[in-house]
mmCIF file of C-alpha atoms and ligand atoms in Angstrom:
data_model
loop_
_atom_site.group_PDB
_atom_site.id
_atom_site.type_symbol
_atom_site.label_atom_id
_atom_site.label_comp_id
_atom_site.label_asym_id
_atom_site.label_seq_id
_atom_site.Cartn_x
_atom_site.Cartn_y
_atom_site.Cartn_z
ATOM 1 C CA UNK A 1 177.076 -22.012 -54.412
ATOM 2 C CA UNK A 2 180.444 -23.586 -53.718
ATOM 3 C CA UNK A 3 181.299 -21.347 -50.777
ATOM 4 C CA UNK A 4 182.960 -23.206 -47.978
ATOM 5 C CA UNK A 5 182.328 -21.843 -44.548
ATOM 6 C CA UNK A 6 184.639 -22.482 -41.652
ATOM 7 C CA UNK A 7 181.884 -23.037 -39.119
ATOM 8 C CA UNK A 8 184.326 -23.787 -36.333
ATOM 9 C CA UNK A 9 185.983 -20.397 -36.588
ATOM 10 C CA UNK A 10 182.616 -18.574 -36.695
ATOM 11 C CA UNK A 11 181.398 -20.697 -33.790
ATOM 12 C CA UNK A 12 184.540 -19.909 -31.795
ATOM 13 C CA UNK A 13 183.829 -16.200 -32.217
ATOM 14 C CA UNK A 14 180.592 -16.391 -30.213
ATOM 15 C CA UNK A 15 180.938 -16.365 -26.433
ATOM 16 C CA UNK A 16 177.633 -18.008 -25.557
ATOM 17 C CA UNK A 17 177.649 -17.075 -21.873
ATOM 18 C CA UNK A 18 178.352 -13.462 -22.696
ATOM 19 C CA UNK A 19 175.618 -13.477 -25.353
ATOM 20 C CA UNK A 20 173.089 -14.864 -22.853
ATOM 21 C CA UNK A 21 174.044 -12.282 -20.223
ATOM 22 C CA UNK A 22 173.874 -9.443 -22.730
ATOM 23 C CA UNK A 23 170.387 -10.544 -23.830
ATOM 24 C CA UNK A 24 169.268 -10.628 -20.180
ATOM 25 C CA UNK A 25 170.631 -7.134 -19.705
ATOM 26 C CA UNK A 26 168.670 -5.945 -22.728
ATOM 27 C CA UNK A 27 165.473 -7.506 -21.339
ATOM 28 C CA UNK A 28 166.080 -5.885 -17.943
ATOM 29 C CA UNK A 29 166.406 -2.511 -19.609
ATOM 30 C CA UNK A 30 162.823 -1.366 -19.436
ATOM 31 C CA UNK A 31 161.770 0.303 -22.672
ATOM 32 C CA UNK A 32 157.985 0.559 -22.758
ATOM 33 C CA UNK A 33 156.877 1.798 -26.115
ATOM 34 C CA UNK A 34 153.980 3.966 -25.077
ATOM 35 C CA UNK A 35 155.972 6.055 -22.650
ATOM 36 C CA UNK A 36 157.821 7.221 -25.727
ATOM 37 C CA UNK A 37 161.506 7.658 -26.284
ATOM 38 C CA UNK A 38 162.028 4.590 -24.113
ATOM 39 C CA UNK A 39 164.743 3.214 -26.351
ATOM 40 C CA UNK A 40 167.362 5.563 -24.936
ATOM 41 C CA UNK A 41 168.540 3.184 -22.196
ATOM 42 C CA UNK A 42 168.810 0.327 -24.703
ATOM 43 C CA UNK A 43 170.735 2.557 -27.098
ATOM 44 C CA UNK A 44 173.180 3.380 -24.257
ATOM 45 C CA UNK A 45 173.669 -0.316 -23.533
ATOM 46 C CA UNK A 46 174.306 -1.037 -27.220
ATOM 47 C CA UNK A 47 176.739 1.839 -27.491
ATOM 48 C CA UNK A 48 178.727 0.485 -24.537
ATOM 49 C CA UNK A 49 178.946 -2.887 -26.329
ATOM 50 C CA UNK A 50 180.030 -1.223 -29.575
ATOM 51 C CA UNK A 51 182.760 0.679 -27.695
ATOM 52 C CA UNK A 52 183.972 -2.588 -26.158
ATOM 53 C CA UNK A 53 184.313 -4.048 -29.671
ATOM 54 C CA UNK A 54 185.738 -0.860 -31.126
ATOM 55 C CA UNK A 55 182.732 -0.380 -33.420
ATOM 56 C CA UNK A 56 181.775 3.111 -34.446
ATOM 57 C CA UNK A 57 178.082 3.908 -34.489
ATOM 58 C CA UNK A 58 176.251 6.588 -36.385
ATOM 59 C CA UNK A 59 173.398 8.157 -34.478
ATOM 60 C CA UNK A 60 170.221 9.836 -35.625
ATOM 61 C CA UNK A 61 166.907 10.682 -34.027
ATOM 62 C CA UNK A 62 163.443 10.125 -35.389
ATOM 63 C CA UNK A 63 160.684 11.996 -33.625
ATOM 64 C CA UNK A 64 163.073 12.478 -30.702
ATOM 65 C CA UNK A 65 163.874 8.765 -30.417
ATOM 66 C CA UNK A 66 167.372 7.312 -30.805
ATOM 67 C CA UNK A 67 168.557 5.123 -33.690
ATOM 68 C CA UNK A 68 171.988 3.567 -34.219
ATOM 69 C CA UNK A 69 173.730 2.344 -37.355
ATOM 70 C CA UNK A 70 177.004 0.405 -37.428
ATOM 71 C CA UNK A 71 178.780 -0.367 -40.693
ATOM 72 C CA UNK A 72 181.630 -2.865 -40.669
ATOM 73 C CA UNK A 73 183.841 -3.117 -43.718
ATOM 74 C CA UNK A 74 185.421 -6.496 -44.328
ATOM 75 C CA UNK A 75 188.498 -5.050 -45.968
ATOM 76 C CA UNK A 76 187.716 -5.891 -49.609
ATOM 77 C CA UNK A 77 185.129 -4.678 -52.132
ATOM 78 C CA UNK A 78 181.818 -6.519 -52.182
ATOM 79 C CA UNK A 79 178.103 -6.250 -51.474
ATOM 80 C CA UNK A 80 176.411 -4.907 -48.350
ATOM 81 C CA UNK A 81 174.228 -7.059 -46.134
ATOM 82 C CA UNK A 82 172.170 -5.430 -43.391
ATOM 83 C CA UNK A 83 170.687 -6.834 -40.198
ATOM 84 C CA UNK A 84 167.812 -4.962 -38.592
ATOM 85 C CA UNK A 85 166.438 -4.957 -35.074
ATOM 86 C CA UNK A 86 164.141 -2.637 -33.149
ATOM 87 C CA UNK A 87 164.927 -1.440 -29.640
ATOM 88 C CA UNK A 88 161.374 -0.804 -28.387
ATOM 89 C CA UNK A 89 158.987 -3.329 -26.881
ATOM 90 C CA UNK A 90 155.249 -3.318 -26.307
ATOM 91 C CA UNK A 91 153.841 -2.801 -22.803
ATOM 92 C CA UNK A 92 153.890 -5.770 -20.434
ATOM 93 C CA UNK A 93 150.133 -5.496 -19.832
ATOM 94 C CA UNK A 94 148.579 -6.744 -16.594
ATOM 95 C CA UNK A 95 151.472 -7.958 -14.394
ATOM 96 C CA UNK A 96 149.048 -10.438 -12.792
ATOM 97 C CA UNK A 97 149.044 -12.362 -16.078
ATOM 98 C CA UNK A 98 152.784 -12.970 -15.751
ATOM 99 C CA UNK A 99 154.330 -15.714 -13.638
ATOM 100 C CA UNK A 100 157.714 -13.918 -13.754
ATOM 101 C CA UNK A 101 158.899 -10.323 -13.512
ATOM 102 C CA UNK A 102 158.390 -9.013 -17.079
ATOM 103 C CA UNK A 103 161.664 -7.114 -16.781
ATOM 104 C CA UNK A 104 163.606 -9.579 -14.648
ATOM 105 C CA UNK A 105 165.427 -11.486 -17.394
ATOM 106 C CA UNK A 106 164.789 -14.690 -15.453
ATOM 107 C CA UNK A 107 165.963 -18.020 -16.875
ATOM 108 C CA UNK A 108 163.872 -21.069 -15.998
ATOM 109 C CA UNK A 109 164.063 -24.516 -17.604
ATOM 110 C CA UNK A 110 166.138 -23.278 -20.507
ATOM 111 C CA UNK A 111 163.884 -20.334 -21.271
ATOM 112 C CA UNK A 112 164.733 -16.658 -20.876
ATOM 113 C CA UNK A 113 161.586 -14.765 -19.868
ATOM 114 C CA UNK A 114 160.580 -11.151 -20.175
ATOM 115 C CA UNK A 115 158.927 -8.524 -22.323
ATOM 116 C CA UNK A 116 161.003 -8.328 -25.481
ATOM 117 C CA UNK A 117 162.752 -11.671 -24.857
ATOM 118 C CA UNK A 118 161.463 -12.797 -28.267
ATOM 119 C CA UNK A 119 160.303 -9.500 -29.807
ATOM 120 C CA UNK A 120 163.073 -8.704 -30.184
ATOM 121 C CA UNK A 121 165.955 -8.229 -27.816
ATOM 122 C CA UNK A 122 167.201 -11.761 -28.475
ATOM 123 C CA UNK A 123 167.254 -10.959 -32.196
ATOM 124 C CA UNK A 124 169.198 -7.759 -31.538
ATOM 125 C CA UNK A 125 171.742 -9.610 -29.384
ATOM 126 C CA UNK A 126 172.066 -12.476 -31.906
ATOM 127 C CA UNK A 127 172.668 -10.143 -34.856
ATOM 128 C CA UNK A 128 175.360 -8.286 -32.900
ATOM 129 C CA UNK A 129 177.185 -11.417 -31.786
ATOM 130 C CA UNK A 130 176.824 -13.056 -35.220
ATOM 131 C CA UNK A 131 178.367 -10.026 -36.891
ATOM 132 C CA UNK A 132 181.107 -9.935 -34.266
ATOM 133 C CA UNK A 133 181.906 -13.600 -35.020
ATOM 134 C CA UNK A 134 182.126 -12.839 -38.739
ATOM 135 C CA UNK A 135 184.516 -9.982 -38.007
ATOM 136 C CA UNK A 136 186.687 -12.092 -35.695
ATOM 137 C CA UNK A 137 186.932 -14.877 -38.295
ATOM 138 C CA UNK A 138 189.020 -12.695 -40.596
ATOM 139 C CA UNK A 139 188.687 -10.370 -43.568
ATOM 140 C CA UNK A 140 185.545 -10.640 -45.700
ATOM 141 C CA UNK A 141 184.363 -8.991 -48.908
ATOM 142 C CA UNK A 142 181.878 -6.138 -48.661
ATOM 143 C CA UNK A 143 180.186 -4.771 -45.604
ATOM 144 C CA UNK A 144 177.733 -5.627 -42.888
ATOM 145 C CA UNK A 145 175.431 -2.912 -41.648
ATOM 146 C CA UNK A 146 173.493 -3.106 -38.397
ATOM 147 C CA UNK A 147 170.337 -1.031 -38.118
ATOM 148 C CA UNK A 148 169.098 -0.599 -34.524
ATOM 149 C CA UNK A 149 165.853 1.285 -34.815
ATOM 150 C CA UNK A 150 163.154 2.797 -32.622
ATOM 151 C CA UNK A 151 159.362 2.894 -32.698
ATOM 152 C CA UNK A 152 158.735 -0.322 -34.648
ATOM 153 C CA UNK A 153 155.785 -1.070 -32.377
ATOM 154 C CA UNK A 154 154.343 2.350 -33.197
ATOM 155 C CA UNK A 155 154.599 4.277 -36.434
ATOM 156 C CA UNK A 156 157.997 2.846 -37.459
ATOM 157 C CA UNK A 157 159.529 6.310 -37.494
ATOM 158 C CA UNK A 158 163.018 4.822 -36.986
ATOM 159 C CA UNK A 159 162.788 2.749 -40.179
ATOM 160 C CA UNK A 160 161.287 5.652 -42.101
ATOM 161 C CA UNK A 161 164.127 7.936 -40.975
ATOM 162 C CA UNK A 162 166.730 5.257 -41.781
ATOM 163 C CA UNK A 163 165.427 5.280 -45.370
ATOM 164 C CA UNK A 164 165.259 9.087 -45.492
ATOM 165 C CA UNK A 165 168.831 9.351 -44.180
ATOM 166 C CA UNK A 166 170.114 7.024 -46.923
ATOM 167 C CA UNK A 167 171.129 4.115 -44.691
ATOM 168 C CA UNK A 168 169.706 1.450 -47.030
ATOM 169 C CA UNK A 169 170.561 3.084 -50.358
ATOM 170 C CA UNK A 170 173.687 0.934 -50.782
ATOM 171 C CA UNK A 171 172.275 -2.213 -49.131
ATOM 172 C CA UNK A 172 171.697 -5.393 -51.188
ATOM 173 C CA UNK A 173 169.464 -7.158 -48.671
ATOM 174 C CA UNK A 174 168.138 -6.783 -45.117
ATOM 175 C CA UNK A 175 167.595 -9.587 -42.635
ATOM 176 C CA UNK A 176 165.033 -8.446 -40.038
ATOM 177 C CA UNK A 177 165.749 -10.425 -36.890
ATOM 178 C CA UNK A 178 162.122 -10.611 -35.646
ATOM 179 C CA UNK A 179 160.872 -13.857 -34.037
ATOM 180 C CA UNK A 180 159.505 -16.212 -36.676
ATOM 181 C CA UNK A 181 160.043 -19.614 -35.057
ATOM 182 C CA UNK A 182 162.648 -21.037 -37.448
ATOM 183 C CA UNK A 183 160.771 -19.928 -40.551
ATOM 184 C CA UNK A 184 162.477 -17.845 -43.206
ATOM 185 C CA UNK A 185 159.848 -15.264 -44.187
ATOM 186 C CA UNK A 186 160.405 -13.351 -47.436
ATOM 187 C CA UNK A 187 156.782 -12.217 -47.583
ATOM 188 C CA UNK A 188 154.630 -10.098 -45.239
ATOM 189 C CA UNK A 189 151.006 -9.008 -45.197
ATOM 190 C CA UNK A 190 150.059 -5.392 -45.805
ATOM 191 C CA UNK A 191 147.851 -3.442 -43.422
ATOM 192 C CA UNK A 192 145.518 -0.487 -43.816
ATOM 193 C CA UNK A 193 143.779 1.178 -40.879
ATOM 194 C CA UNK A 194 140.729 3.238 -41.708
ATOM 195 C CA UNK A 195 138.094 5.299 -39.970
ATOM 196 C CA UNK A 196 134.709 5.806 -41.603
ATOM 197 C CA UNK A 197 132.723 8.766 -40.260
ATOM 198 C CA UNK A 198 128.962 8.962 -40.700
ATOM 199 C CA UNK A 199 127.023 12.200 -40.315
ATOM 200 C CA UNK A 200 123.237 12.368 -39.948
ATOM 201 C CA UNK A 201 120.886 14.470 -37.836
ATOM 202 C CA UNK A 202 120.438 13.909 -34.101
ATOM 203 C CA UNK A 203 116.851 13.698 -32.890
ATOM 204 C CA UNK A 204 114.478 12.436 -30.194
ATOM 205 C CA UNK A 205 113.833 8.706 -30.250
ATOM 206 C CA UNK A 206 110.096 9.430 -30.077
ATOM 207 C CA UNK A 207 110.289 11.407 -33.290
ATOM 208 C CA UNK A 208 112.787 9.450 -35.380
ATOM 209 C CA UNK A 209 111.597 10.883 -38.685
ATOM 210 C CA UNK A 210 112.761 14.316 -37.564
ATOM 211 C CA UNK A 211 116.343 13.080 -37.665
ATOM 212 C CA UNK A 212 118.615 10.965 -39.782
ATOM 213 C CA UNK A 213 120.031 7.967 -37.946
ATOM 214 C CA UNK A 214 123.566 7.007 -38.933
ATOM 215 C CA UNK A 215 123.341 3.477 -37.559
ATOM 216 C CA UNK A 216 121.376 1.759 -40.371
ATOM 217 C CA UNK A 217 123.835 3.300 -42.838
ATOM 218 C CA UNK A 218 126.710 1.986 -40.773
ATOM 219 C CA UNK A 219 125.108 -1.477 -40.676
ATOM 220 C CA UNK A 220 124.681 -1.459 -44.474
ATOM 221 C CA UNK A 221 128.319 -0.409 -44.772
ATOM 222 C CA UNK A 222 129.484 -3.321 -42.605
ATOM 223 C CA UNK A 223 127.506 -5.773 -44.766
ATOM 224 C CA UNK A 224 128.766 -4.200 -48.010
ATOM 225 C CA UNK A 225 132.353 -4.469 -46.777
ATOM 226 C CA UNK A 226 131.785 -8.100 -45.877
ATOM 227 C CA UNK A 227 130.638 -8.716 -49.449
ATOM 228 C CA UNK A 228 133.672 -6.825 -50.758
ATOM 229 C CA UNK A 229 135.916 -9.029 -48.622
ATOM 230 C CA UNK A 230 134.369 -12.153 -50.198
ATOM 231 C CA UNK A 231 134.865 -10.692 -53.671
ATOM 232 C CA UNK A 232 138.476 -9.858 -52.878
ATOM 233 C CA UNK A 233 139.173 -13.372 -51.617
ATOM 234 C CA UNK A 234 137.602 -14.793 -54.800
ATOM 235 C CA UNK A 235 139.772 -12.510 -56.926
ATOM 236 C CA UNK A 236 143.184 -13.033 -55.344
ATOM 237 C CA UNK A 237 142.549 -16.404 -53.709
ATOM 238 C CA UNK A 238 144.346 -17.811 -50.734
ATOM 239 C CA UNK A 239 148.018 -16.827 -50.780
ATOM 240 C CA UNK A 240 149.974 -19.371 -48.742
ATOM 241 C CA UNK A 241 151.703 -18.943 -46.381
ATOM 242 C CA UNK A 242 149.887 -15.646 -45.705
ATOM 243 C CA UNK A 243 146.327 -16.792 -46.292
ATOM 244 C CA UNK A 244 143.547 -14.570 -47.572
ATOM 245 C CA UNK A 245 143.088 -10.793 -47.470
ATOM 246 C CA UNK A 246 140.584 -9.451 -44.935
ATOM 247 C CA UNK A 247 138.464 -6.386 -44.206
ATOM 248 C CA UNK A 248 137.553 -6.401 -40.520
ATOM 249 C CA UNK A 249 135.403 -3.854 -38.669
ATOM 250 C CA UNK A 250 137.022 -3.650 -35.241
ATOM 251 C CA UNK A 251 135.641 -0.600 -33.412
ATOM 252 C CA UNK A 252 132.283 1.172 -33.427
ATOM 253 C CA UNK A 253 131.754 4.610 -31.919
ATOM 254 C CA UNK A 254 128.150 5.734 -31.796
ATOM 255 C CA UNK A 255 125.578 7.293 -29.512
ATOM 256 C CA UNK A 256 125.841 8.219 -25.871
ATOM 257 C CA UNK A 257 125.807 5.505 -23.231
ATOM 258 C CA UNK A 258 122.506 5.382 -21.303
ATOM 259 C CA UNK A 259 120.878 7.693 -23.835
ATOM 260 C CA UNK A 260 118.644 5.176 -25.539
ATOM 261 C CA UNK A 261 116.018 7.785 -26.388
ATOM 262 C CA UNK A 262 118.316 9.865 -28.602
ATOM 263 C CA UNK A 263 119.128 9.085 -32.201
ATOM 264 C CA UNK A 264 122.784 9.607 -32.842
ATOM 265 C CA UNK A 265 123.718 12.130 -35.489
ATOM 266 C CA UNK A 266 127.320 11.006 -35.841
ATOM 267 C CA UNK A 267 129.117 7.691 -35.651
ATOM 268 C CA UNK A 268 132.374 6.143 -36.689
ATOM 269 C CA UNK A 269 133.494 2.702 -37.769
ATOM 270 C CA UNK A 270 137.120 1.564 -37.628
ATOM 271 C CA UNK A 271 138.445 -1.017 -40.070
ATOM 272 C CA UNK A 272 141.532 -3.211 -39.925
ATOM 273 C CA UNK A 273 142.319 -4.273 -43.480
ATOM 274 C CA UNK A 274 144.995 -6.895 -44.169
ATOM 275 C CA UNK A 275 146.275 -7.507 -47.672
ATOM 276 C CA UNK A 276 148.431 -10.006 -49.535
ATOM 277 C CA UNK A 277 150.476 -9.725 -52.739
ATOM 278 C CA UNK A 278 148.134 -9.071 -55.641
ATOM 279 C CA UNK A 279 145.955 -6.565 -53.797
ATOM 280 C CA UNK A 280 146.517 -3.009 -55.011
ATOM 281 C CA UNK A 281 145.959 -0.688 -52.058
ATOM 282 C CA UNK A 282 144.902 2.308 -54.103
ATOM 283 C CA UNK A 283 142.258 0.308 -55.965
ATOM 284 C CA UNK A 284 141.066 -1.327 -52.760
ATOM 285 C CA UNK A 285 140.687 2.053 -51.044
ATOM 286 C CA UNK A 286 138.577 3.254 -53.981
ATOM 287 C CA UNK A 287 136.342 0.194 -53.737
ATOM 288 C CA UNK A 288 135.917 0.655 -49.986
ATOM 289 C CA UNK A 289 134.993 4.292 -50.656
ATOM 290 C CA UNK A 290 132.370 3.161 -53.198
ATOM 291 C CA UNK A 291 130.892 0.650 -50.713
ATOM 292 C CA UNK A 292 130.533 3.361 -48.080
ATOM 293 C CA UNK A 293 129.071 5.766 -50.602
ATOM 294 C CA UNK A 294 126.459 3.311 -51.874
ATOM 295 C CA UNK A 295 125.486 2.263 -48.355
ATOM 296 C CA UNK A 296 124.935 5.800 -47.146
ATOM 297 C CA UNK A 297 123.920 8.055 -50.027
ATOM 298 C CA UNK A 298 120.243 7.137 -50.415
ATOM 299 C CA UNK A 299 119.495 7.640 -46.748
ATOM 300 C CA UNK A 300 120.980 11.145 -46.809
ATOM 301 C CA UNK A 301 123.803 10.243 -44.463
ATOM 302 C CA UNK A 302 127.120 11.973 -45.044
ATOM 303 C CA UNK A 303 130.253 9.880 -44.957
ATOM 304 C CA UNK A 304 133.997 10.199 -45.194
ATOM 305 C CA UNK A 305 136.848 7.694 -45.121
ATOM 306 C CA UNK A 306 140.131 8.568 -43.405
ATOM 307 C CA UNK A 307 143.259 6.473 -43.924
ATOM 308 C CA UNK A 308 144.973 6.319 -40.542
ATOM 309 C CA UNK A 309 147.856 4.127 -41.676
ATOM 310 C CA UNK A 310 148.735 2.367 -44.928
ATOM 311 C CA UNK A 311 151.468 -0.267 -44.946
ATOM 312 C CA UNK A 312 151.935 -2.265 -48.120
ATOM 313 C CA UNK A 313 152.502 -6.011 -48.362
ATOM 314 C CA UNK A 314 156.040 -6.934 -49.280
ATOM 315 C CA UNK A 315 157.386 -9.878 -51.178
ATOM 316 C CA UNK A 316 161.025 -10.727 -51.780
ATOM 317 C CA UNK A 317 161.668 -13.564 -54.248
ATOM 318 C CA UNK A 318 162.777 -16.600 -52.273
ATOM 319 C CA UNK A 319 165.613 -17.225 -54.742
ATOM 320 C CA UNK A 320 167.194 -13.823 -54.044
ATOM 321 C CA UNK A 321 170.804 -14.596 -53.179
ATOM 322 C CA UNK A 322 170.809 -13.287 -49.598
ATOM 323 C CA UNK A 323 167.639 -15.282 -48.882
ATOM 324 C CA UNK A 324 169.153 -18.491 -50.236
ATOM 325 C CA UNK A 325 172.316 -17.751 -48.221
ATOM 326 C CA UNK A 326 170.129 -17.530 -45.112
ATOM 327 C CA UNK A 327 168.225 -20.727 -45.958
ATOM 328 C CA UNK A 328 171.532 -22.549 -46.553
ATOM 329 C CA UNK A 329 172.963 -21.141 -43.320
ATOM 330 C CA UNK A 330 169.944 -22.403 -41.370
ATOM 331 C CA UNK A 331 170.450 -25.871 -42.858
ATOM 332 C CA UNK A 332 174.197 -25.857 -42.142
ATOM 333 C CA UNK A 333 173.660 -24.867 -38.501
ATOM 334 C CA UNK A 334 170.496 -26.887 -37.782
ATOM 335 C CA UNK A 335 170.820 -29.859 -40.114
ATOM 336 C CA UNK A 336 167.426 -29.322 -41.762
ATOM 337 C CA UNK A 337 165.957 -26.978 -44.362
ATOM 338 C CA UNK A 338 163.817 -24.234 -42.816
ATOM 339 C CA UNK A 339 160.276 -23.785 -44.061
ATOM 340 C CA UNK A 340 159.493 -20.632 -45.965
ATOM 341 C CA UNK A 341 156.846 -18.682 -44.068
ATOM 342 C CA UNK A 342 155.068 -15.360 -44.072
ATOM 343 C CA UNK A 343 154.797 -12.551 -41.540
ATOM 344 C CA UNK A 344 151.144 -12.038 -40.531
ATOM 345 C CA UNK A 345 151.792 -8.446 -39.448
ATOM 346 C CA UNK A 346 154.114 -5.748 -40.679
ATOM 347 C CA UNK A 347 157.709 -5.097 -39.599
ATOM 348 C CA UNK A 348 160.390 -2.478 -40.154
ATOM 349 C CA UNK A 349 161.242 -4.643 -43.178
ATOM 350 C CA UNK A 350 157.953 -3.471 -44.724
ATOM 351 C CA UNK A 351 159.173 0.130 -44.558
ATOM 352 C CA UNK A 352 162.735 -0.627 -45.662
ATOM 353 C CA UNK A 353 161.546 -2.638 -48.676
ATOM 354 C CA UNK A 354 158.667 -0.425 -49.752
ATOM 355 C CA UNK A 355 160.242 2.995 -49.268
ATOM 356 C CA UNK A 356 163.936 2.059 -49.359
ATOM 357 C CA UNK A 357 163.520 -0.392 -52.250
ATOM 358 C CA UNK A 358 165.817 -2.926 -50.616
ATOM 359 C CA UNK A 359 164.683 -6.571 -50.459
ATOM 360 C CA UNK A 360 164.075 -7.916 -46.954
ATOM 361 C CA UNK A 361 163.521 -11.223 -45.235
ATOM 362 C CA UNK A 362 162.354 -11.844 -41.665
ATOM 363 C CA UNK A 363 164.052 -14.528 -39.589
ATOM 364 C CA UNK A 364 164.891 -14.508 -35.903
ATOM 365 C CA UNK A 365 164.911 -16.261 -32.529
ATOM 366 C CA UNK A 366 161.697 -16.858 -30.616
ATOM 367 C CA UNK A 367 158.241 -18.106 -31.513
ATOM 368 C CA UNK A 368 156.059 -16.243 -33.957
ATOM 369 C CA UNK A 369 153.046 -16.368 -31.625
ATOM 370 C CA UNK A 370 154.709 -15.567 -28.288
ATOM 371 C CA UNK A 371 155.380 -11.918 -29.109
ATOM 372 C CA UNK A 372 153.274 -9.397 -27.150
ATOM 373 C CA UNK A 373 151.916 -12.129 -24.798
ATOM 374 C CA UNK A 374 152.366 -12.638 -21.052
ATOM 375 C CA UNK A 375 155.323 -14.843 -20.094
ATOM 376 C CA UNK A 376 157.057 -14.006 -23.367
ATOM 377 C CA UNK A 377 160.222 -16.065 -23.663
ATOM 378 C CA UNK A 378 163.010 -17.194 -25.924
ATOM 379 C CA UNK A 379 164.767 -20.552 -25.657
ATOM 380 C CA UNK A 380 168.247 -19.858 -24.309
ATOM 381 C CA UNK A 381 169.697 -22.266 -26.903
ATOM 382 C CA UNK A 382 168.227 -20.122 -29.677
ATOM 383 C CA UNK A 383 170.589 -17.251 -28.938
ATOM 384 C CA UNK A 384 173.824 -18.836 -30.092
ATOM 385 C CA UNK A 385 172.074 -20.902 -32.764
ATOM 386 C CA UNK A 386 170.731 -17.751 -34.407
ATOM 387 C CA UNK A 387 173.926 -15.725 -33.906
ATOM 388 C CA UNK A 388 175.814 -18.496 -35.704
ATOM 389 C CA UNK A 389 173.205 -18.739 -38.472
ATOM 390 C CA UNK A 390 173.465 -14.979 -39.061
ATOM 391 C CA UNK A 391 177.272 -15.245 -39.192
ATOM 392 C CA UNK A 392 177.150 -18.162 -41.656
ATOM 393 C CA UNK A 393 174.518 -16.417 -43.799
ATOM 394 C CA UNK A 394 176.601 -13.227 -43.980
ATOM 395 C CA UNK A 395 179.733 -15.219 -44.759
ATOM 396 C CA UNK A 396 178.053 -17.176 -47.571
ATOM 397 C CA UNK A 397 176.324 -14.157 -49.093
ATOM 398 C CA UNK A 398 179.323 -11.826 -49.014
ATOM 399 C CA UNK A 399 181.791 -14.408 -50.288
ATOM 400 C CA UNK A 400 179.460 -15.757 -52.982
ATOM 401 C CA UNK A 401 178.897 -12.300 -54.400
ATOM 402 C CA UNK A 402 182.490 -11.074 -54.405
HETATM 403 ZN ZN1 ZN B 501 159.108 -6.869 -33.323
#
């Protein structure tokens, strides 16, 4: 690549103490997802930081929730690199499960604890301070865009609105700063959530032939879907690092509790389907529909399949230049090549890549498996390490492409 990076000057642009304190402040700013519109306090905190640095932010709402976009021009023509972070967090759950205040921002033994410490207020802080360091190090070609979005833990309305409002149209690559434990993840699983409704005829348990019981049809459906899952795995194989696709029944709704002498006339089965590259969602949905149809038709049970949510898998080639810039940056900062991993769930990157047609990669501070758990934490040392890696990655990508 031949781009020399003055690490010392990027490093000097990151005030580690300030970065740690800012991350703690973000964690202390309680933004429970399910109360809705909870990102507002975080957005205010970010806006105060932008004002301090003389950054102008564009603001838009998605479903009443705030989103912020900052675009910094380096002073010369060049490509655009985006960093993405979401402002919402999931609920803290049972406080009894925590050994610290989930919104205290406590630091103990080199770990910063709290809901969102990993997912993903540390990522948000690191991308801000990394970009600030790049800016302080002098002019650079192109632009850096920061996308601070809402509702990632829900329906990803912030990312959808960012695409609709044209904020990724001119972007060459997005780094999503979600916690992936030092893995660079250019690939993410897809997810489909489905509800299958079964309709029969309710009747007395003493006279079962007067009715049509939906439960045997549901049982046949579950078995047929299990067979379909095996077929699918045979067809597409195991796709490291993501693994195999899956079709998992997760919820059953049927009958009335304590009413064992009544045959249920309606029931519903919920499915959590996870896909990998190579699985066409439209075809898969057709095959699931056929399974349900075959399992129900002969017994005279009506059925319908409702798609609750459909998020595609995404795959960015690992030799895409902004991904290699990130891999190189990780090696420069940490002294070792990162492993290439996959995201088991979906992120805002899924939306930005699929609908915005911009390649994305996921890489950020915090462990992959600590997100959404009690005693969520991020290693304090990760904050500056990641901020610097983001700065180096942006520097290498923007300079290499100019
Ligand atoms: Zn997240």
